Short mmCIF file of C-alpha atoms and ligand atoms in Angstrom, two decimals:
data_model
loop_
_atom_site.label_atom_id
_atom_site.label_comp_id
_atom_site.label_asym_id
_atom_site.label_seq_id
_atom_site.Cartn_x
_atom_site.Cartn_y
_atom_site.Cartn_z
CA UNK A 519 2.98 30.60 14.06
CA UNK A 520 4.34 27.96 11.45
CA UNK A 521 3.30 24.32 11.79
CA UNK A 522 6.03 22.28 13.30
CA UNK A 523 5.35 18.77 10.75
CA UNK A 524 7.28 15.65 11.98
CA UNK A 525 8.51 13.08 9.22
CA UNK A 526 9.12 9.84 10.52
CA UNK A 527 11.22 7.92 8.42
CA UNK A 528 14.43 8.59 5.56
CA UNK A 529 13.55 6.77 2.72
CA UNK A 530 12.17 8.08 -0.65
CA UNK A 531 8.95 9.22 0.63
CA UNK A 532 10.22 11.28 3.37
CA UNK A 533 12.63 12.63 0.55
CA UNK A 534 9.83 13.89 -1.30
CA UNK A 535 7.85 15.50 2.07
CA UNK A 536 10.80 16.71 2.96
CA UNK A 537 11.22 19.11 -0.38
CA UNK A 538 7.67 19.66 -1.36
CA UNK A 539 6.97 20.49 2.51
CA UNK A 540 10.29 22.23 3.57
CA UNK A 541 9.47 24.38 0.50
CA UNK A 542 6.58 25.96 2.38
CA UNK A 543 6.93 29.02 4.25
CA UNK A 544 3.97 28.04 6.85
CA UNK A 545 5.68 25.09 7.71
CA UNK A 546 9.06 23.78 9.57
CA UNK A 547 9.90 20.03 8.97
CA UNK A 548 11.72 18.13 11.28
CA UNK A 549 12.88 14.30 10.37
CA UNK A 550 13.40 11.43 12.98
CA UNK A 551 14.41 8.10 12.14
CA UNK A 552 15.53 5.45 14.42
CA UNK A 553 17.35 3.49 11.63
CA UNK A 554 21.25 3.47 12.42
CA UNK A 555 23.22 6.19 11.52
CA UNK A 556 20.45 7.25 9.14
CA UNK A 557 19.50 10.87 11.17
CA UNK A 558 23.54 11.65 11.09
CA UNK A 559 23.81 10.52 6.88
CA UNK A 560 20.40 12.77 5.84
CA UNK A 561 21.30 15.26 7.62
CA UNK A 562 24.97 15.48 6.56
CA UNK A 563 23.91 15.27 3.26
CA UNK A 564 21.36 17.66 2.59
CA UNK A 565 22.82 21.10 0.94
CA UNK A 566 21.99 24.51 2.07
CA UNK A 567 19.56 24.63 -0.56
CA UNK A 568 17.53 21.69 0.27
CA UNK A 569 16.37 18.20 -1.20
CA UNK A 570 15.69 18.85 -4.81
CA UNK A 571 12.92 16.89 -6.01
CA UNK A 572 11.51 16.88 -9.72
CA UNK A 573 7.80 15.72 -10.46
CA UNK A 574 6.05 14.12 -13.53
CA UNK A 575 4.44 17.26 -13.41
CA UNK A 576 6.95 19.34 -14.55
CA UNK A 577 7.66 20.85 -11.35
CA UNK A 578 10.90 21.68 -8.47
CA UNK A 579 10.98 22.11 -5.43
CA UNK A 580 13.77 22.51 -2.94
CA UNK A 581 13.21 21.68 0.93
CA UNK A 582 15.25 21.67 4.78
CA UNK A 583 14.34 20.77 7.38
CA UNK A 584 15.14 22.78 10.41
CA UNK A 585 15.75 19.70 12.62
CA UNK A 586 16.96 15.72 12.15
CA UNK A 587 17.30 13.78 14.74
CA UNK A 588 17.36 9.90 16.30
CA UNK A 589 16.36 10.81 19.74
CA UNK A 590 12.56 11.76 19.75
CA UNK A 591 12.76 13.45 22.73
CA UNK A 592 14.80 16.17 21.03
CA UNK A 593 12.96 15.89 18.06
CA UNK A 594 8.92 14.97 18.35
CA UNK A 595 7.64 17.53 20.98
CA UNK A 596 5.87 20.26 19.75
CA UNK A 597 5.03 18.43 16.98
CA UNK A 598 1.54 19.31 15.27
CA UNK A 599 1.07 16.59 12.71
CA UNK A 600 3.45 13.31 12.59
CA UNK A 601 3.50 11.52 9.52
CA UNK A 602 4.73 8.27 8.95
CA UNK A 603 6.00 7.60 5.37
CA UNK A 604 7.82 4.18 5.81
CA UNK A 605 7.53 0.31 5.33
CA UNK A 606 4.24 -0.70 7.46
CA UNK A 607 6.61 -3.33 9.67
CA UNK A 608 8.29 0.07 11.52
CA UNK A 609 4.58 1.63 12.42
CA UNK A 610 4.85 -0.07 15.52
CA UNK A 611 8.71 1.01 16.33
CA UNK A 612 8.25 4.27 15.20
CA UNK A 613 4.78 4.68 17.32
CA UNK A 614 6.20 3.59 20.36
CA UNK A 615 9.41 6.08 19.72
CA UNK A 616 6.80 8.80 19.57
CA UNK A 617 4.30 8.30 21.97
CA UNK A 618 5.84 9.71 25.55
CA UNK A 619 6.26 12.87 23.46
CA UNK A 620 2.83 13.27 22.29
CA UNK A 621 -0.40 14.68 23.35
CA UNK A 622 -4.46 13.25 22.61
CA UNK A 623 -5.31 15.83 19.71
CA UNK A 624 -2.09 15.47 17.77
CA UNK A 625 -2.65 14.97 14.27
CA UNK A 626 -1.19 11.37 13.32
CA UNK A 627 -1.02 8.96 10.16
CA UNK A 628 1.02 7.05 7.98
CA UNK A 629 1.01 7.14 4.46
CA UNK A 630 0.57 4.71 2.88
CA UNK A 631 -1.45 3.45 6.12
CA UNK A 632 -1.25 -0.38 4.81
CA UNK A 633 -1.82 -3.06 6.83
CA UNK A 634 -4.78 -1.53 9.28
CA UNK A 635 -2.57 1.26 10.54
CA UNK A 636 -5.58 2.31 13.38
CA UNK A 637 -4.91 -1.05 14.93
CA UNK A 638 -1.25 -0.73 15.37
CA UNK A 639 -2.23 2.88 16.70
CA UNK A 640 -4.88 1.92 18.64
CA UNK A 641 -2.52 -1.09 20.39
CA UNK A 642 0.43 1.15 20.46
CA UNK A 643 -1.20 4.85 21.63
CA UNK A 644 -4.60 3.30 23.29
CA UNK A 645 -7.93 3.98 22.43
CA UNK A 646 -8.52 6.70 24.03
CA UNK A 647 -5.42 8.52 22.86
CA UNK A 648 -6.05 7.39 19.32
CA UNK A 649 -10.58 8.48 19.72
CA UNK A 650 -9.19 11.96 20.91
CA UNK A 651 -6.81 12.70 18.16
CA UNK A 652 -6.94 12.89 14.45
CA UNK A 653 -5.71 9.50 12.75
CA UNK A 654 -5.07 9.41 9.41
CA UNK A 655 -4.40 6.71 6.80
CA UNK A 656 -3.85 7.16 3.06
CA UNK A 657 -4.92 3.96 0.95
CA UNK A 658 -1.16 4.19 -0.96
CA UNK A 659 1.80 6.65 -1.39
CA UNK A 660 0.68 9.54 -3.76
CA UNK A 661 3.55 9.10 -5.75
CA UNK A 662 5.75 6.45 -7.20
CA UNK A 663 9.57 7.80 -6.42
CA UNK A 664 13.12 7.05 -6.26
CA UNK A 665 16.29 8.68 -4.18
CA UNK A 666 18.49 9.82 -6.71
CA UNK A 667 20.97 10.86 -4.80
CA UNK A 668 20.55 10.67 -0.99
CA UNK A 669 19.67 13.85 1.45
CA UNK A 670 19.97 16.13 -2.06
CA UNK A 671 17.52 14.73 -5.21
CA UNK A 672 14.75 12.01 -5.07
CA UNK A 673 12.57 12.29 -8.59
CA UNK A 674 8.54 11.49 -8.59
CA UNK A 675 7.98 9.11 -11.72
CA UNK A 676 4.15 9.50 -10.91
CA UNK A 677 2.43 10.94 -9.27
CA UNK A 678 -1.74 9.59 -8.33
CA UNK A 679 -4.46 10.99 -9.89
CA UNK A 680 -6.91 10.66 -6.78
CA UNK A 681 -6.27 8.36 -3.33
CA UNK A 682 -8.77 7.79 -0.33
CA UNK A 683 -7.82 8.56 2.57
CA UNK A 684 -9.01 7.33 6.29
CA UNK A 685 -9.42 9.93 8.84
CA UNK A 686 -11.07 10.34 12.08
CA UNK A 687 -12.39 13.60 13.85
CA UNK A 688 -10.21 14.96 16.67
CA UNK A 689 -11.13 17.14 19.95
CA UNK A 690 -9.23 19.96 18.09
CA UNK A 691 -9.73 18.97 14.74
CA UNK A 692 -12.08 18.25 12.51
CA UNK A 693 -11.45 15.33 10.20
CA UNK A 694 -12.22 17.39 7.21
CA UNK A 695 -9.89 20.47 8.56
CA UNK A 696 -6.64 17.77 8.54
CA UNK A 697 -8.08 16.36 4.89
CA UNK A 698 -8.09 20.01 3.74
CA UNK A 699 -4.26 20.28 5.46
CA UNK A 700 -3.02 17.01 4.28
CA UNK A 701 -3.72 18.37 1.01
CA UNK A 702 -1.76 21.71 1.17
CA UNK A 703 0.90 19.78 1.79
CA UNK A 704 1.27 16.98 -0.45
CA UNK A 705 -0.08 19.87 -3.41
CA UNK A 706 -2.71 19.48 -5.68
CA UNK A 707 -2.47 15.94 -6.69
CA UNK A 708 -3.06 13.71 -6.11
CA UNK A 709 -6.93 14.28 -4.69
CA UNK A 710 -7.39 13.38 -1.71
CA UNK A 711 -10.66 12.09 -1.44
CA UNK A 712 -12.16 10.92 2.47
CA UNK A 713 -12.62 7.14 2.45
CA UNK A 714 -15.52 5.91 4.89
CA UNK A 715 -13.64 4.54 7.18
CA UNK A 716 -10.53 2.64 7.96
CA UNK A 717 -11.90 -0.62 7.94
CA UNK A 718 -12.00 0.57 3.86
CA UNK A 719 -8.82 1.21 3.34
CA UNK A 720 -6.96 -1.55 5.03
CA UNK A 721 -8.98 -3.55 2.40
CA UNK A 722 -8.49 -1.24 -0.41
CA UNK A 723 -4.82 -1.87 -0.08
CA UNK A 724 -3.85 -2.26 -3.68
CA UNK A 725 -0.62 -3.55 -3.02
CA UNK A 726 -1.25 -6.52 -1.21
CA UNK A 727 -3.28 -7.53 -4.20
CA UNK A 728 -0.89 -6.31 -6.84
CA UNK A 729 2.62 -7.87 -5.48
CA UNK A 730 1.86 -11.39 -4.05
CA UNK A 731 -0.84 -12.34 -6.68
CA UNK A 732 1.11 -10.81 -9.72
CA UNK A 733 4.48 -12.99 -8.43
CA UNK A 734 2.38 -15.98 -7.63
CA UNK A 735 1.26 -15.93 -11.42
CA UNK A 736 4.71 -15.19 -13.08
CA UNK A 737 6.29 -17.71 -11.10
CA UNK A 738 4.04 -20.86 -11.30
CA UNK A 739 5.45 -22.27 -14.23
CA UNK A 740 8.82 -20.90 -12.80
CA UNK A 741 11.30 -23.21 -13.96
CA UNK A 742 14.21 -22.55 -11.57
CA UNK A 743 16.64 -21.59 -13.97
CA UNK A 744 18.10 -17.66 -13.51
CA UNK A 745 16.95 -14.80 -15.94
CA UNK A 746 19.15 -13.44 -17.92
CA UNK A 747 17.49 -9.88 -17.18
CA UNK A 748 15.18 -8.92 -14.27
CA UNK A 749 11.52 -9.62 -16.23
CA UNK A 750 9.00 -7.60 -16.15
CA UNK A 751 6.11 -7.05 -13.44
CA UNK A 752 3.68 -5.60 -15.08
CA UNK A 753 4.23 -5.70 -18.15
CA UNK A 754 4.90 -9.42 -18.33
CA UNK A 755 1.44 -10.19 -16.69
CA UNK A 756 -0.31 -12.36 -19.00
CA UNK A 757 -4.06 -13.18 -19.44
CA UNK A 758 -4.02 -15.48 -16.17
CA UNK A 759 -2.36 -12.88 -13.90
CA UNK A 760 -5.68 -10.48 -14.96
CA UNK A 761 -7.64 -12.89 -14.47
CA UNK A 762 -6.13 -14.14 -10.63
CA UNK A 763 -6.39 -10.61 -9.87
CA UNK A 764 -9.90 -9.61 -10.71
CA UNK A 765 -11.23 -13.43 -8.31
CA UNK A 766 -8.44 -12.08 -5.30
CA UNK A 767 -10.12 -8.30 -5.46
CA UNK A 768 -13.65 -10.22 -5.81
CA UNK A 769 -13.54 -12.46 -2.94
CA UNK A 770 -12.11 -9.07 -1.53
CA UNK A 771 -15.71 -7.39 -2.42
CA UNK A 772 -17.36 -10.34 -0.85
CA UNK A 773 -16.42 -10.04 2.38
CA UNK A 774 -17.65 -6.21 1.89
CA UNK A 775 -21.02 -7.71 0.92
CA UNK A 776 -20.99 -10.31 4.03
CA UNK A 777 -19.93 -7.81 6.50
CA UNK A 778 -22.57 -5.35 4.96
CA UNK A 779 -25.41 -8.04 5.43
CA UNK A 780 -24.64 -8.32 9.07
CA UNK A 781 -23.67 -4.53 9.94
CA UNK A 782 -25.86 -2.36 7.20
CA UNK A 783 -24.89 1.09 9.19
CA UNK A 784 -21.33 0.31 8.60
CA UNK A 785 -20.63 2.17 5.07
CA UNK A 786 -17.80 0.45 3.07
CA UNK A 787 -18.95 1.90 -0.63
CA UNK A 788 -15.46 3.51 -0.95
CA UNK A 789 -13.77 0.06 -0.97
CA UNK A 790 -13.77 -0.40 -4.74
CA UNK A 791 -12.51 -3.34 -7.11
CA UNK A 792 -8.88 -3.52 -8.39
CA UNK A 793 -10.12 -2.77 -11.95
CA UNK A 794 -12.02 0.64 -11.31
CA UNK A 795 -8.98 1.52 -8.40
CA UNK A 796 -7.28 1.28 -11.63
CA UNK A 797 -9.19 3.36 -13.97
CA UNK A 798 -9.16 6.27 -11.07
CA UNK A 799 -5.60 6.37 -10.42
CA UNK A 800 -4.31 6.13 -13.42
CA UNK A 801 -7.18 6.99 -15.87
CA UNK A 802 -5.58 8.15 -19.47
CA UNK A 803 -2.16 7.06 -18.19
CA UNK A 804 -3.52 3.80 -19.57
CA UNK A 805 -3.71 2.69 -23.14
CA UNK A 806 -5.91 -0.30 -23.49
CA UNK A 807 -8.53 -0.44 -20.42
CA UNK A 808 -10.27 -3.43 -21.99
CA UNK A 809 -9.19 -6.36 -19.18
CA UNK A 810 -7.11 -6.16 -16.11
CA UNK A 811 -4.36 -7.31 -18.01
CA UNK A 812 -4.20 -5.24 -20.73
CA UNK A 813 -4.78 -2.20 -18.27
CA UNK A 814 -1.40 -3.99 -16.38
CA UNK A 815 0.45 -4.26 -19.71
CA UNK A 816 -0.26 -0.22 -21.12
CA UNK A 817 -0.19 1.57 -18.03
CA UNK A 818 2.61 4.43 -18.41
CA UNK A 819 3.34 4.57 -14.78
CA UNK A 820 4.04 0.44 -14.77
CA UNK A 821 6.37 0.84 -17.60
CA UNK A 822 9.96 -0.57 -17.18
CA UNK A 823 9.18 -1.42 -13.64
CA UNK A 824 10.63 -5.00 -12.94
CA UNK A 825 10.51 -7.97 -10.17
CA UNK A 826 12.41 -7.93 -7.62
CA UNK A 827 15.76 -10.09 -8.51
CA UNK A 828 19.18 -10.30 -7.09
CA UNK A 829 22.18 -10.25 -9.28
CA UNK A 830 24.02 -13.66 -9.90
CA UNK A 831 27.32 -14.62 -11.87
CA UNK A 832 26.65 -17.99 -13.83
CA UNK A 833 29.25 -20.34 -14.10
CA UNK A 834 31.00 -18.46 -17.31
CA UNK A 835 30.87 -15.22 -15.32
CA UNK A 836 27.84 -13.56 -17.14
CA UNK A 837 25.53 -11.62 -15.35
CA UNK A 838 22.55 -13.50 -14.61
CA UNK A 839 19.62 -12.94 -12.07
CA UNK A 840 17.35 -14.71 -9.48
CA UNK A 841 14.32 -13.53 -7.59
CA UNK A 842 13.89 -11.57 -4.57
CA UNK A 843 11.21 -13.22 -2.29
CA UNK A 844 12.72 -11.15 0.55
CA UNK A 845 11.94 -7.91 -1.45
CA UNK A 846 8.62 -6.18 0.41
CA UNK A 847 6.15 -7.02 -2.21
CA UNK A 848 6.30 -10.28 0.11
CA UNK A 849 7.87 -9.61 3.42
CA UNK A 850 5.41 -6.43 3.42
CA UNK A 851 2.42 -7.13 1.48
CA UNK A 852 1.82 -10.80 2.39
CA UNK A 853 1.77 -10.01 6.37
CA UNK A 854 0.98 -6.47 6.29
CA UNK A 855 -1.17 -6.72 3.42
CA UNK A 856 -2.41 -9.99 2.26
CA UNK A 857 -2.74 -12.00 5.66
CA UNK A 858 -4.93 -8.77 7.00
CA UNK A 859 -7.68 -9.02 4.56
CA UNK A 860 -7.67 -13.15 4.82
CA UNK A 861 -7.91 -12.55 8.72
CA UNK A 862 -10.69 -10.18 8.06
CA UNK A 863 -12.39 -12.85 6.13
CA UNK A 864 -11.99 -15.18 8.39
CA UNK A 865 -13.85 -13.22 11.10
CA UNK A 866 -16.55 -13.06 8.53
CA UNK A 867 -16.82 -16.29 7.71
CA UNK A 868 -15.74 -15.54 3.72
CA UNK A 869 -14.38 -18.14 1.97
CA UNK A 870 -11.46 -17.14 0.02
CA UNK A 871 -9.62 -19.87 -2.50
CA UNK A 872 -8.36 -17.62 -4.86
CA UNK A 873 -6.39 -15.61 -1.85
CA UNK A 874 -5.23 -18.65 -0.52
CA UNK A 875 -3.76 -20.05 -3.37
CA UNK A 876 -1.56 -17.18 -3.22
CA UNK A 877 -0.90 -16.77 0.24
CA UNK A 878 0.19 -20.65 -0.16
CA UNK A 879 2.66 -20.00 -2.85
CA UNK A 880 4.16 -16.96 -0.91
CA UNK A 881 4.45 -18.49 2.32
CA UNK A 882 6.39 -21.35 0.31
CA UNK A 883 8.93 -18.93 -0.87
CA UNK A 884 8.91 -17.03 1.98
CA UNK A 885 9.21 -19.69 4.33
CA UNK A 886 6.67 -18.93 6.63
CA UNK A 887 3.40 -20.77 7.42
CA UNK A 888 0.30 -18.44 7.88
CA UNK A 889 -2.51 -20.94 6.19
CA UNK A 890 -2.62 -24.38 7.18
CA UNK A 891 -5.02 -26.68 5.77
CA UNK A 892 -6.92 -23.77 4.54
CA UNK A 893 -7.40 -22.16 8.06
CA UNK A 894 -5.90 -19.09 8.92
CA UNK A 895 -4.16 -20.74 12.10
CA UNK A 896 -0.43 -20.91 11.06
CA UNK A 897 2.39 -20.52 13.53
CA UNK A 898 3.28 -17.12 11.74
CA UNK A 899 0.50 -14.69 12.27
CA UNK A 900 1.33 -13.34 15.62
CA UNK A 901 4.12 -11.51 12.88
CA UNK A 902 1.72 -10.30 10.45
CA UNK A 903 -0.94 -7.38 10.99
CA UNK A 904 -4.09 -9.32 10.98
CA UNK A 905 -6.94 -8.89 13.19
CA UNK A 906 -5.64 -12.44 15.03
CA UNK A 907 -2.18 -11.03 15.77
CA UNK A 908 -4.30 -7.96 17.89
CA UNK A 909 -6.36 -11.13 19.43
CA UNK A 910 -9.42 -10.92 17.90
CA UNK A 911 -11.10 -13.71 16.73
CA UNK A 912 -14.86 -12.92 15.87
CA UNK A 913 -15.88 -10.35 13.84
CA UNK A 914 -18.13 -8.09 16.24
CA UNK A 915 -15.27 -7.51 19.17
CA UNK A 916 -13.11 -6.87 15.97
CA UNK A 917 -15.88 -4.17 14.30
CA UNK A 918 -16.46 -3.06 18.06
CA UNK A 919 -13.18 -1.89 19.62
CA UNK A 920 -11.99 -0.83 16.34
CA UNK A 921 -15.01 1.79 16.06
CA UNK A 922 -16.12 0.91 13.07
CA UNK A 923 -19.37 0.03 14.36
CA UNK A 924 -20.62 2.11 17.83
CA UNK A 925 -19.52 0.53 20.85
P1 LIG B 1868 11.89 3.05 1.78
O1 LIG B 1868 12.23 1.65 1.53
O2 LIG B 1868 12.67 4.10 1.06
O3 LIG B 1868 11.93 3.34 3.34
C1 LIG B 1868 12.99 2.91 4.03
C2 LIG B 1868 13.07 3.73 5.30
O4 LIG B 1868 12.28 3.13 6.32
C3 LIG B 1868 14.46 3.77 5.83
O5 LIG B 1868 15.20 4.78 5.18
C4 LIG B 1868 14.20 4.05 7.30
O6 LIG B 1868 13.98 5.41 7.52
C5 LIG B 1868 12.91 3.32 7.57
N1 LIG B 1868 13.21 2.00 8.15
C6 LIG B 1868 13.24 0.82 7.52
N2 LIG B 1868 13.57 -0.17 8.38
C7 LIG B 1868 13.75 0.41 9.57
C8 LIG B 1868 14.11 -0.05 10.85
N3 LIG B 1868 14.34 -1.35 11.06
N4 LIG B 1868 14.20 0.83 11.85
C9 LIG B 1868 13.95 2.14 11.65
N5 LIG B 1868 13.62 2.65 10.46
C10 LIG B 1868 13.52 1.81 9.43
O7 LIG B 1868 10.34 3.20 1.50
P2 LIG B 1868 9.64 4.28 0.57
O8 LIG B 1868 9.96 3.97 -0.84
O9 LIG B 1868 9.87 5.64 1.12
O10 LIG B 1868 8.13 3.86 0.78
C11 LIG B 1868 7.44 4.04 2.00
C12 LIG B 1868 6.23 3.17 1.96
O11 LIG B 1868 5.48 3.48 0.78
C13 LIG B 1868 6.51 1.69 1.88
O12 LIG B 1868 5.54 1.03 2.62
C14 LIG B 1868 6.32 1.34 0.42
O13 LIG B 1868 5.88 0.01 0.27
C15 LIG B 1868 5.26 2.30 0.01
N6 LIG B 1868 5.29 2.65 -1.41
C16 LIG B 1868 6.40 3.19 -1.97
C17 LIG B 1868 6.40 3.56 -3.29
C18 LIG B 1868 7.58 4.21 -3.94
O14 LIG B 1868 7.52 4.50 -5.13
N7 LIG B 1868 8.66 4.47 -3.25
C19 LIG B 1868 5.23 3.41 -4.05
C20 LIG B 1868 4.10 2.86 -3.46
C21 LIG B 1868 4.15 2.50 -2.12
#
């Protein structure tokens, strides 16, 4: 019989499942989102013919789903693989939705699984639900892609060359059976390639270094004053914004190398720095791979790509803009993201200046408080995804009930 996939979510990526999966004749999709009035718009909107999406790789693909719904009890059983393609602050929502509807042995991830997505599973499903079924977690989104129009075109600027991907063995499942699926669905790129574990890719998490440490460097030397056009992320990085980013994804490595020390059996050699993540996602898409920033500055798939601004009118009516700290590369990747890896660090006893400096500028313009006097004790981390918010404070209960070292 066909696979019954469940896409959780209504957004861009679920655009893009939606056709390249709903174009498959193995396969029914069914949405369900719990956002309001979303299930009603999508499905509404969709035409007989499908989503239409169009790929940098010169290809189409048109895709229904038989079913969208808000209520997951009409909606999620029966379901053989759930994936959640959505911001990383509705895991838990969506999880909870889901779980009186499913069964230990369902095949169940998020993509991208940012912000230690086993945790949230493992708090949400429990342990033994989560060691029984196949988890998955993919470091990032395999594409970079916009709606067009909503419930009929959504276009993939770019797609990844190669991602890694967390997954755990099932009872009915092996983990590299639901790799091997994963991949029939999402096509041929980008590869997916097994990570060693999911401790790896919560630290891998690109974004959390990208966003917060690329906006704490343009904005410094900010001067207030409202831009006349939203600048440029990546391509107005400048030698200091490299050079931020290469000490944040090297105190990232070093808590690899402490944790390592203590725990040699636990394998994170997938967990890689920014610079070579770089080189294999985007390999010739780049132009000059001499330093982080010039990689930043000639990477096609950054071009044109902007920060996140909201649209003023100055005094003489002109158009003028101002930033967006409530845009996700802060309310996402600073507690989902960012906070995680400086809780890891914590745990293992890694000091990490270069992290805090940015998680000290963000929290300023985010007004939150997650670092206070360089401890990781602010009154904000019960909201962020970090091993504290689950409860744990030292590292071996943290390693321990998260399997990433035996029991
Ligand atoms: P999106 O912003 O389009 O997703 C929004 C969707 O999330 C909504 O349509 C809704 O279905 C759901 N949602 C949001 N808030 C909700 C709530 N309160 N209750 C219920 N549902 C809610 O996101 P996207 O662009 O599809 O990206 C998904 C994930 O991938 C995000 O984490 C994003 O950071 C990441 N990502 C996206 C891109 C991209 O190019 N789009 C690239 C890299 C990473």
């Amino acid at each position: 019989g066909k696979r019954k996939i469940l896409l959780c979510g209504g957004g861009n990526a679920i655009h893009v499942l939606t056709s390249y999966i709903g174009s498959r004749t193995d396969c029914d999709v069914a949405i369900f989102s719990t956002f309001p009035g979303e299930a009603n718009r999508i499905r509404d909107a969709i035409p007989d013919e499908g989503i239409h999406c169009v790929n940098d790789l010169g290809e189409e693909k048109y895709g229904k789903p038989v079913q969208v719904s808000d209520k997951a009890d009409d909606v999620v059983p029966g379901s053989d693989v759930i994936i959640l393609a959505i911001p990383s602050f509705t895991h838990k929502l969506y999880l909870k939705a889901v779980a009186p509807f499913v069964q230990p042995g369902v095949i169940i991830g998020a993509m991208p699984g940012e912000g230690g997505f086993d945790l949230c599973a493992r708090y949400v499903l429990g342990s033994d639900f989560v060691d029984q079924s196949n988890l998955f977690a993919l470091e990032t989104l395999p594409w970079a892609c916009r709606i067009v129009e909503y419930g009929k075109r959504v276009e993939v600027l770019g797609t990844k060359k190669e991602i890694d991907v967390g997954i755990s063995d099932g009872k009915n499942n092996s983990a590299k059976s639901v790799l091997d699926l994963l991949q029939q669905l999402i096509g041929p790129l980008p590869i997916l390639k097994p990570a060693c574990n999911f401790l790896a890719v919560t630290l891998m998490n690109i974004n959390s270094v990208w966003h917060p440490t690329i906006s704490y460097a343009f904005y410094r030397n900010w001067d207030g004053q409202p831009f006349d056009e939203p600048p440029l992320f990546y391509y107005g990085a400048e030698e200091f914004t490299g050079e931020k980013l290469a000490k944040v994804s090297d105190e990232v490595l070093s808590i690899r190398t402490k944790i390592q020390e203590k725990y040699p059996d636990l394998d994170l050699s997938s967990l890689h720095h920014v610079r070579e993540w770089m080189l294999t996602s985007y390999g010739d898409d780049i132009g000059d791979k001499s330093s982080i920033h010039t990689m930043l500055k000639t990477n096609k798939g950054y071009r044109g790509l902007t920060h996140p601004t909201r649209e003023i009118r100055a005094d003489d009516g002109t158009r003028k803009f101002m930033p967006n700290f409530q845009y996700r590369y802060f309310t996402e990747d600073v507690p989902m993201g960012l906070c995680v890896t400086r809780g890891i660090a914590e745990l293992a006893g890694v000091p990490t200046p270069n992290i805090d400096d940015v998680i000290m500028w963000c929290q300023g313009v985010m007004n939150k408080e997650y670092l206070v006097d360089g401890k990781f004790v602010g009154h904000d981390i019960p909201s962020t995804c970090s091993p504290q918010a689950y409860g744990f404070v030292n590292l071996d209960d943290f390693l321990r009930a998260n399997k990433y070292i035996s029991p």
